[in-house]
Amino acid sequence: MNPETGKTALITGASSGIGQELAKLFAQDGYNLVLVGRSDEKLDRLGDVFKSNYGIQHVTVISKDLSEEDAAQDVYSQVKAKGITIDVLVNDAGVGLYGLFATDTDWEREKSMIHLNVLALTQMTKLFLYDMLARNDGKILNLASLLSITPTPLMAVYAGTKAYVYNFTQSLVNELKDTNVTITALLPNATDTDFFNKANAENTKITDELQDPVMVAQAGYDALMSGKSKAIPGGLKNKSYELLAYIAPQEALASLMRDKMSQKPEPASEKESTVSLAWGIGFGIAVIAGIALTIGYKNASPYDQLRYRHKAKSAGDSLSNTLSSVLDTVVNSVTEAYQTTKEKAKKIGEKE
Ligand SMILES: NC(=O)c1ccc[n+]([C@@H]2O[C@H](COP(=O)([O-])OP(=O)(O)OC[C@H]3O[C@@H](n4cnc5c(N)ncnc54)[C@H](OP(=O)(O)O)[C@@H]3O)[C@@H](O)[C@H]2O)c1
């Protein structure tokens, strides 16, 4: 028999990614679930899967957009009205947004992100923590991020919200230290979920190396269950990253993160690579031949020097021909690429 049968975990953001993996771990351990999110159909389906796979008794779905004013209060009231006691609260729901703060990003999306990542999480914590303290029993897991501890150009507001979550959680760790209630912050590095697509950041360099959400969720779950103050999944590499964040100057961290958040370079087309290779080889041969000719010319007799001058003129002519043919190739490639782009743009225009 599972030791946790009868306990209930409330999880926000369980419809996908890290939250879904966390929900699965609770279900495997026999927890009843309260799943909160906007996609109630998805959450209903997930609940059915958990019931049939893990034999859990109760899954309650609360349909709520947590970026709305007082959404957390409404969730709390619904839980109370159903007579459910929350033993574990997981504040996972969160979104990001990519772009230059001053000119690219949209304020309405930023406001909604601050509401979800900061206000809803804080209010959920306040309401459920009060009841946990009254029982002197309970656990809370808050989704922070490795970006909580570094300034992050191009995701400035998102990183600010996660810095808040981490700082807030660590303050509460201290406030709760003499109780049986624990609070844990989970600080994942970039993880393979839908997060970057939704944030318009799918083409950034940081997405070159993504962590497995199953591993991330397990690390968070283990830390939560053992009452640790934080978890940084991903081994020594990410832990040393934390150390770096504490000792390196903020300016240096900001430029490191600016680079990680920048767009991946466009892959060079086959034609461009061939042209640049031709240029490289041609230039190398010309330099070596030039050096050899100079040495030979200096040591030659006046008659041979005359011959060399004649040969050099012919070689110059043929080099100039070669160069102009390479230039032709370059110009043709560029013209071709321009024509193709123009045709594509015309087709898109026609479709619209
Ligand atoms: N992926 C990463 O690289 C990474 C790294 C560090 C930290 N994190 C944090 O991990 C958490 C989970 O992200 P993820 O990577 O698993 O991304 P995800 O797959 O996009 O999951 C985000 C979850 O949040 C829910 N959500 C979004 N907006 C909501 C709203 N207004 N109201 C209620 N629920 C909402 C989504 O549900 P619906 O859209 O169905 O409503 C979804 O279940 C986030 O807090 C994120 O900041 C992610």
Coordinates of C-alpha atoms and ligand atoms in Angstrom, one line a residue:
M1 CA 0.0 0.0 0.0
N2 CA 1.3 3.5 -0.9
P3 CA 2.2 5.5 2.2
E4 CA 0.9 8.8 0.7
T5 CA -2.6 7.6 -0.1
G6 CA -5.1 10.1 1.2
K7 CA -2.8 13.1 0.8
T8 CA -3.4 15.8 -1.8
A9 CA -1.1 17.8 -4.0
L10 CA -2.2 21.0 -5.8
I11 CA -0.2 21.6 -9.0
T12 CA -0.5 24.6 -11.3
G13 CA 0.9 24.2 -14.8
A14 CA 0.4 20.5 -14.9
S15 CA -0.9 20.5 -18.5
S16 CA 2.6 20.3 -20.0
G17 CA 6.4 20.3 -19.5
I18 CA 7.9 20.2 -16.0
G19 CA 4.5 20.5 -14.2
Q20 CA 3.1 17.5 -16.0
E21 CA 6.2 15.4 -15.0
L22 CA 5.8 16.6 -11.4
A23 CA 2.1 15.6 -11.4
K24 CA 3.0 12.2 -12.7
L25 CA 5.5 11.7 -9.8
F26 CA 2.8 12.6 -7.2
A27 CA 0.3 10.3 -8.9
Q28 CA 2.9 7.4 -8.8
D29 CA 3.3 8.0 -5.1
G30 CA -0.5 7.8 -4.6
Y31 CA -1.3 11.5 -4.0
N32 CA -4.8 12.7 -4.9
L33 CA -4.4 15.7 -7.2
V34 CA -5.9 19.2 -7.7
L35 CA -4.8 20.3 -11.2
V36 CA -5.2 24.1 -11.9
G37 CA -4.8 25.6 -15.4
R38 CA -6.5 27.1 -18.4
S39 CA -6.7 23.9 -20.4
D40 CA -9.3 21.9 -18.4
E41 CA -9.9 19.4 -21.2
K42 CA -6.2 18.5 -21.2
L43 CA -6.1 18.3 -17.4
D44 CA -9.3 16.1 -17.3
R45 CA -7.6 13.7 -19.8
L46 CA -4.4 13.7 -17.7
G47 CA -6.4 13.0 -14.6
D48 CA -8.1 10.0 -16.2
V49 CA -4.7 8.6 -17.3
F50 CA -3.3 9.0 -13.7
K51 CA -6.4 7.3 -12.2
S52 CA -6.1 4.3 -14.5
N53 CA -2.3 4.0 -14.5
Y54 CA -1.6 4.6 -10.8
G55 CA -5.0 3.9 -9.1
I56 CA -5.4 7.3 -7.5
Q57 CA -8.8 8.0 -6.1
H58 CA -9.4 11.7 -6.7
V59 CA -8.4 14.2 -9.4
T60 CA -10.0 17.6 -9.2
V61 CA -9.6 20.0 -12.1
I62 CA -9.9 23.7 -11.5
S63 CA -10.1 25.7 -14.7
K64 CA -8.4 29.1 -14.1
D65 CA -6.3 31.6 -15.9
L66 CA -3.8 32.5 -13.2
S67 CA -2.8 35.7 -14.9
E68 CA -6.1 37.3 -14.0
E69 CA -6.6 39.5 -11.0
D70 CA -7.2 37.5 -7.7
A71 CA -7.2 34.2 -9.6
A72 CA -5.4 32.6 -6.6
Q73 CA -8.1 33.7 -4.2
D74 CA -10.7 32.1 -6.5
V75 CA -8.7 28.8 -6.7
Y76 CA -8.4 28.8 -2.9
S77 CA -12.1 29.4 -2.4
Q78 CA -13.0 26.5 -4.8
V79 CA -10.6 24.2 -2.9
K80 CA -12.1 25.2 0.4
A81 CA -15.7 24.8 -0.9
K82 CA -14.9 21.2 -2.0
G83 CA -13.5 20.5 1.5
I84 CA -10.0 19.5 0.2
T85 CA -6.9 19.8 2.4
I86 CA -3.8 20.7 0.4
D87 CA -0.7 18.9 1.8
V88 CA 1.6 19.9 -1.0
L89 CA 1.4 23.1 -3.2
V90 CA 3.4 23.2 -6.4
N91 CA 3.6 26.6 -8.1
D92 CA 4.8 25.6 -11.5
A93 CA 2.7 27.6 -14.0
G94 CA 4.8 30.3 -15.7
V95 CA 5.6 31.9 -19.0
G96 CA 8.5 33.8 -20.6
L97 CA 8.8 36.5 -23.2
Y98 CA 11.7 37.2 -25.5
G99 CA 12.9 40.5 -27.0
L100 CA 14.5 43.9 -26.2
F101 CA 12.5 45.4 -23.4
A102 CA 12.3 49.0 -24.8
T103 CA 11.4 48.2 -28.4
D104 CA 10.4 44.6 -29.0
T105 CA 8.2 43.2 -26.2
D106 CA 4.5 43.9 -25.6
W107 CA 3.5 45.4 -22.3
E108 CA 0.2 43.5 -22.1
R109 CA 2.1 40.2 -22.3
E110 CA 4.6 41.5 -19.8
K111 CA 1.9 42.5 -17.3
S112 CA 0.2 39.2 -17.7
M113 CA 3.5 37.4 -17.1
I114 CA 4.2 39.3 -13.9
H115 CA 0.7 38.5 -12.8
L116 CA 1.2 34.8 -13.4
N117 CA 4.8 34.3 -12.4
V118 CA 4.8 36.7 -9.4
L119 CA 1.4 37.7 -8.1
A120 CA -0.5 34.4 -8.5
L121 CA 2.5 32.5 -7.0
T122 CA 2.7 34.8 -4.1
Q123 CA -1.0 34.8 -3.3
M124 CA -1.3 31.0 -3.7
T125 CA 1.6 30.7 -1.3
K126 CA 0.1 33.1 1.2
L127 CA -3.3 31.4 1.3
F128 CA -2.2 27.8 1.4
L129 CA 0.8 28.4 3.7
Y130 CA -1.5 29.9 6.4
D131 CA -3.5 26.7 6.5
M132 CA -0.4 24.5 6.5
L133 CA 1.1 26.5 9.4
A134 CA -2.2 26.0 11.4
R135 CA -1.8 22.3 10.9
N136 CA 2.0 22.6 11.3
D137 CA 2.4 20.3 8.3
G138 CA 2.9 20.9 4.5
K139 CA 5.2 21.4 1.7
I140 CA 5.6 24.0 -1.1
L141 CA 7.6 23.9 -4.3
N142 CA 8.1 27.1 -6.3
L143 CA 9.4 27.1 -9.9
A144 CA 12.3 29.5 -10.0
S145 CA 15.0 29.2 -12.7
L146 CA 18.8 29.4 -13.1
L147 CA 18.0 32.8 -14.6
S148 CA 16.9 33.8 -11.1
I149 CA 20.5 34.4 -10.3
T150 CA 21.8 36.1 -13.4
P151 CA 20.7 39.3 -15.2
T152 CA 19.3 38.2 -18.6
P153 CA 19.2 40.6 -21.4
L154 CA 16.5 39.9 -24.0
M155 CA 14.4 38.1 -21.3
A156 CA 14.8 40.9 -18.7
V157 CA 11.3 40.9 -17.3
Y158 CA 11.1 37.1 -17.2
A159 CA 14.4 36.8 -15.3
G160 CA 13.2 39.5 -13.0
T161 CA 10.1 37.5 -12.1
K162 CA 12.2 34.4 -11.4
A163 CA 14.7 36.4 -9.3
Y164 CA 11.7 37.4 -7.2
V165 CA 10.5 33.8 -6.9
Y166 CA 13.9 32.6 -5.7
N167 CA 14.5 35.5 -3.3
F168 CA 10.9 35.2 -1.9
T169 CA 11.2 31.5 -1.4
Q170 CA 14.6 31.7 0.4
S171 CA 13.2 34.3 2.7
L172 CA 10.3 32.0 3.6
V173 CA 12.7 29.1 4.2
N174 CA 14.1 31.2 7.1
E175 CA 10.7 32.3 8.4
L176 CA 9.5 28.6 8.4
K177 CA 12.7 27.1 9.9
D178 CA 11.1 26.3 13.3
T179 CA 8.0 24.6 11.8
N180 CA 7.2 21.4 10.1
V181 CA 6.3 23.3 6.9
T182 CA 9.0 23.4 4.2
I183 CA 9.4 25.5 1.1
T184 CA 11.7 24.6 -1.8
A185 CA 12.8 26.5 -4.9
L186 CA 13.6 24.6 -8.1
L187 CA 16.1 26.3 -10.4
P188 CA 16.3 24.4 -13.8
N189 CA 18.6 25.4 -16.6
A190 CA 17.0 25.5 -20.1
T191 CA 14.7 22.5 -20.3
D192 CA 13.1 20.8 -23.3
T193 CA 9.5 21.9 -23.0
D194 CA 7.2 24.2 -25.0
F195 CA 8.5 27.1 -22.9
F196 CA 10.9 28.7 -25.5
N197 CA 8.4 28.4 -28.3
K198 CA 5.7 30.1 -26.3
A199 CA 8.2 32.8 -25.3
N200 CA 9.3 33.4 -29.0
A201 CA 12.8 32.3 -28.0
E202 CA 13.0 29.0 -29.9
N203 CA 15.9 30.1 -32.0
T204 CA 18.2 31.3 -29.3
K205 CA 21.6 29.8 -28.6
I206 CA 20.5 28.8 -25.0
T207 CA 18.2 26.2 -26.6
D208 CA 21.3 24.3 -28.1
E209 CA 21.6 22.3 -24.9
L210 CA 18.3 21.4 -23.2
Q211 CA 17.7 19.4 -20.1
D212 CA 15.2 16.5 -19.8
P213 CA 12.0 17.6 -18.0
V214 CA 11.7 14.2 -16.5
M215 CA 15.1 14.6 -14.8
V216 CA 14.3 18.2 -13.8
A217 CA 11.0 17.2 -12.2
Q218 CA 12.6 14.3 -10.3
A219 CA 15.3 16.6 -8.9
G220 CA 12.6 19.0 -7.7
Y221 CA 10.4 16.3 -6.3
D222 CA 13.3 14.8 -4.3
A223 CA 14.3 18.1 -2.9
L224 CA 10.7 19.0 -2.0
M225 CA 10.2 15.6 -0.3
S226 CA 13.4 16.0 1.8
G227 CA 12.5 19.6 2.7
K228 CA 15.6 21.1 1.0
S229 CA 15.6 24.9 0.4
K230 CA 16.5 24.6 -3.3
A231 CA 17.3 22.2 -6.1
I232 CA 19.6 22.9 -9.1
P233 CA 19.1 19.9 -11.4
G234 CA 21.8 18.9 -13.9
G235 CA 24.9 18.0 -11.8
L236 CA 28.1 19.8 -11.3
K237 CA 27.9 22.0 -14.4
N238 CA 24.8 23.8 -13.3
K239 CA 26.0 24.0 -9.7
S240 CA 29.3 25.6 -10.8
Y241 CA 27.1 28.0 -12.8
E242 CA 25.5 29.0 -9.5
L243 CA 28.9 29.7 -8.0
L244 CA 29.9 31.8 -11.0
A245 CA 26.7 33.8 -10.6
Y246 CA 27.7 34.7 -7.1
I247 CA 31.3 35.7 -7.7
A248 CA 31.3 37.2 -11.2
P249 CA 30.5 40.9 -11.7
Q250 CA 26.9 41.6 -12.9
E251 CA 28.1 43.3 -16.0
A252 CA 30.1 40.2 -17.1
L253 CA 27.2 37.9 -16.3
A254 CA 24.9 40.2 -18.3
S255 CA 27.1 40.0 -21.4
L256 CA 27.5 36.2 -21.0
M257 CA 23.7 35.9 -20.9
R258 CA 23.3 38.3 -23.8
D259 CA 25.3 36.0 -25.9
K260 CA 23.4 32.9 -24.8
M261 CA 20.1 34.6 -25.5
S262 CA 21.1 35.8 -28.9
Q263 CA 19.8 34.2 -32.1
K264 CA 21.6 31.2 -33.5
P265 CA 23.6 32.1 -36.6
E266 CA 21.9 31.3 -40.0
P267 CA 23.5 28.1 -41.4
A268 CA 25.6 29.0 -44.5
S269 CA 24.0 27.7 -47.7
E270 CA 25.9 25.1 -49.7
K271 CA 26.7 27.6 -52.4
E272 CA 28.0 30.2 -50.0
S273 CA 30.3 27.6 -48.3
T274 CA 31.7 26.5 -51.7
V275 CA 32.3 30.1 -52.7
S276 CA 34.1 31.0 -49.5
L277 CA 36.1 27.8 -49.7
A278 CA 37.2 28.7 -53.2
W279 CA 38.2 32.2 -52.0
G280 CA 40.1 30.7 -49.1
I281 CA 42.0 28.2 -51.2
G282 CA 42.7 30.7 -54.0
F283 CA 44.0 33.3 -51.6
G284 CA 46.3 30.7 -49.9
I285 CA 47.8 29.5 -53.2
A286 CA 48.3 33.1 -54.3
V287 CA 50.2 34.0 -51.1
I288 CA 52.5 30.9 -51.3
A289 CA 53.1 31.4 -55.0
G290 CA 53.9 35.1 -54.4
I291 CA 56.5 34.3 -51.7
A292 CA 58.1 31.6 -53.9
L293 CA 58.3 34.0 -56.9
T294 CA 59.8 36.8 -54.9
I295 CA 62.6 34.6 -53.6
G296 CA 63.2 33.1 -57.1
Y297 CA 63.2 36.6 -58.7
K298 CA 65.7 38.1 -56.2
N299 CA 68.3 35.3 -56.9
A300 CA 67.9 35.2 -60.7
S301 CA 70.2 36.6 -63.4
P302 CA 69.2 39.8 -65.3
Y303 CA 68.1 37.6 -68.3
D304 CA 65.9 35.4 -66.1
Q305 CA 64.5 38.4 -64.3
L306 CA 63.3 39.7 -67.7
R307 CA 61.7 36.3 -68.4
Y308 CA 60.0 36.3 -64.9
R309 CA 58.6 39.8 -65.6
H310 CA 57.0 38.6 -68.8
K311 CA 55.6 35.5 -67.0
A312 CA 54.4 37.6 -64.1
K313 CA 52.4 39.8 -66.6
S314 CA 50.7 36.7 -68.1
A315 CA 50.1 35.3 -64.6
G316 CA 48.7 38.6 -63.5
D317 CA 46.3 38.5 -66.5
S318 CA 45.3 35.0 -65.7
L319 CA 44.9 35.8 -61.9
S320 CA 42.8 38.7 -62.8
N321 CA 40.7 36.4 -65.0
T322 CA 40.4 33.9 -62.1
L323 CA 39.4 36.7 -59.7
S324 CA 36.8 38.1 -62.0
S325 CA 35.4 34.5 -62.5
V326 CA 35.2 34.0 -58.7
L327 CA 33.6 37.5 -58.5
D328 CA 31.1 36.4 -61.2
T329 CA 30.2 33.3 -59.1
V330 CA 29.7 35.5 -56.0
V331 CA 27.5 38.0 -57.9
N332 CA 25.5 35.3 -59.5
S333 CA 24.9 33.5 -56.2
V334 CA 23.8 36.7 -54.5
T335 CA 21.5 37.6 -57.5
E336 CA 20.0 34.1 -57.5
A337 CA 19.4 34.3 -53.7
Y338 CA 17.8 37.8 -54.1
Q339 CA 15.5 36.5 -56.9
T340 CA 14.4 33.5 -54.9
T341 CA 13.7 35.6 -51.8
K342 CA 11.8 38.1 -54.0
E343 CA 9.7 35.3 -55.6
K344 CA 9.0 33.8 -52.2
A345 CA 7.9 37.2 -50.8
K346 CA 5.7 37.7 -53.9
K347 CA 4.1 34.2 -53.3
I348 CA 3.4 35.0 -49.6
G349 CA 2.0 38.4 -50.6
E350 CA -0.3 36.7 -53.1
K351 CA -1.5 34.1 -50.5
E352 CA -2.4 36.9 -48.0
Ligands
LIG1 N1 11.7 25.2 -19.8 C1 12.7 25.9 -19.2 O1 13.7 26.1 -19.8 C2 12.5 26.4 -17.8 C3 13.7 26.7 -17.1 C4 13.5 27.2 -15.8 C5 12.3 27.4 -15.3 N2 11.2 27.1 -16.0 C6 9.9 27.3 -15.3 O2 9.2 26.1 -15.2 C7 7.8 26.3 -15.2 C8 7.1 25.4 -16.2 O3 7.5 25.7 -17.5 P1 7.7 24.6 -18.6 O4 9.1 24.7 -19.1 O5 7.2 23.3 -18.2 O6 6.8 25.2 -19.8 P2 5.4 24.8 -20.4 O7 5.5 23.4 -20.9 O8 5.1 25.9 -21.3 O9 4.4 24.8 -19.2 C9 3.9 26.0 -18.7 C10 2.6 25.6 -17.8 O10 2.1 26.8 -17.3 C11 0.7 26.9 -17.6 N3 0.2 28.3 -17.8 C12 0.7 29.2 -18.6 N4 0.0 30.3 -18.6 C13 -1.0 30.1 -17.6 C14 -2.0 30.9 -17.1 N5 -2.2 32.2 -17.5 N6 -2.8 30.4 -16.2 C15 -2.6 29.1 -15.8 N7 -1.7 28.3 -16.2 C16 -0.8 28.8 -17.1 C17 0.6 26.1 -18.9 O11 -0.7 25.7 -19.1 P3 -1.7 26.2 -20.2 O12 -0.9 26.9 -21.2 O13 -2.3 24.9 -20.7 O14 -2.7 27.0 -19.5 C18 1.5 25.0 -18.7 O15 0.9 23.9 -18.0 C19 7.6 27.8 -15.5 O16 7.3 28.5 -14.3 C20 8.9 28.2 -16.1 O17 9.2 29.6 -15.9 C21 11.2 26.6 -17.2

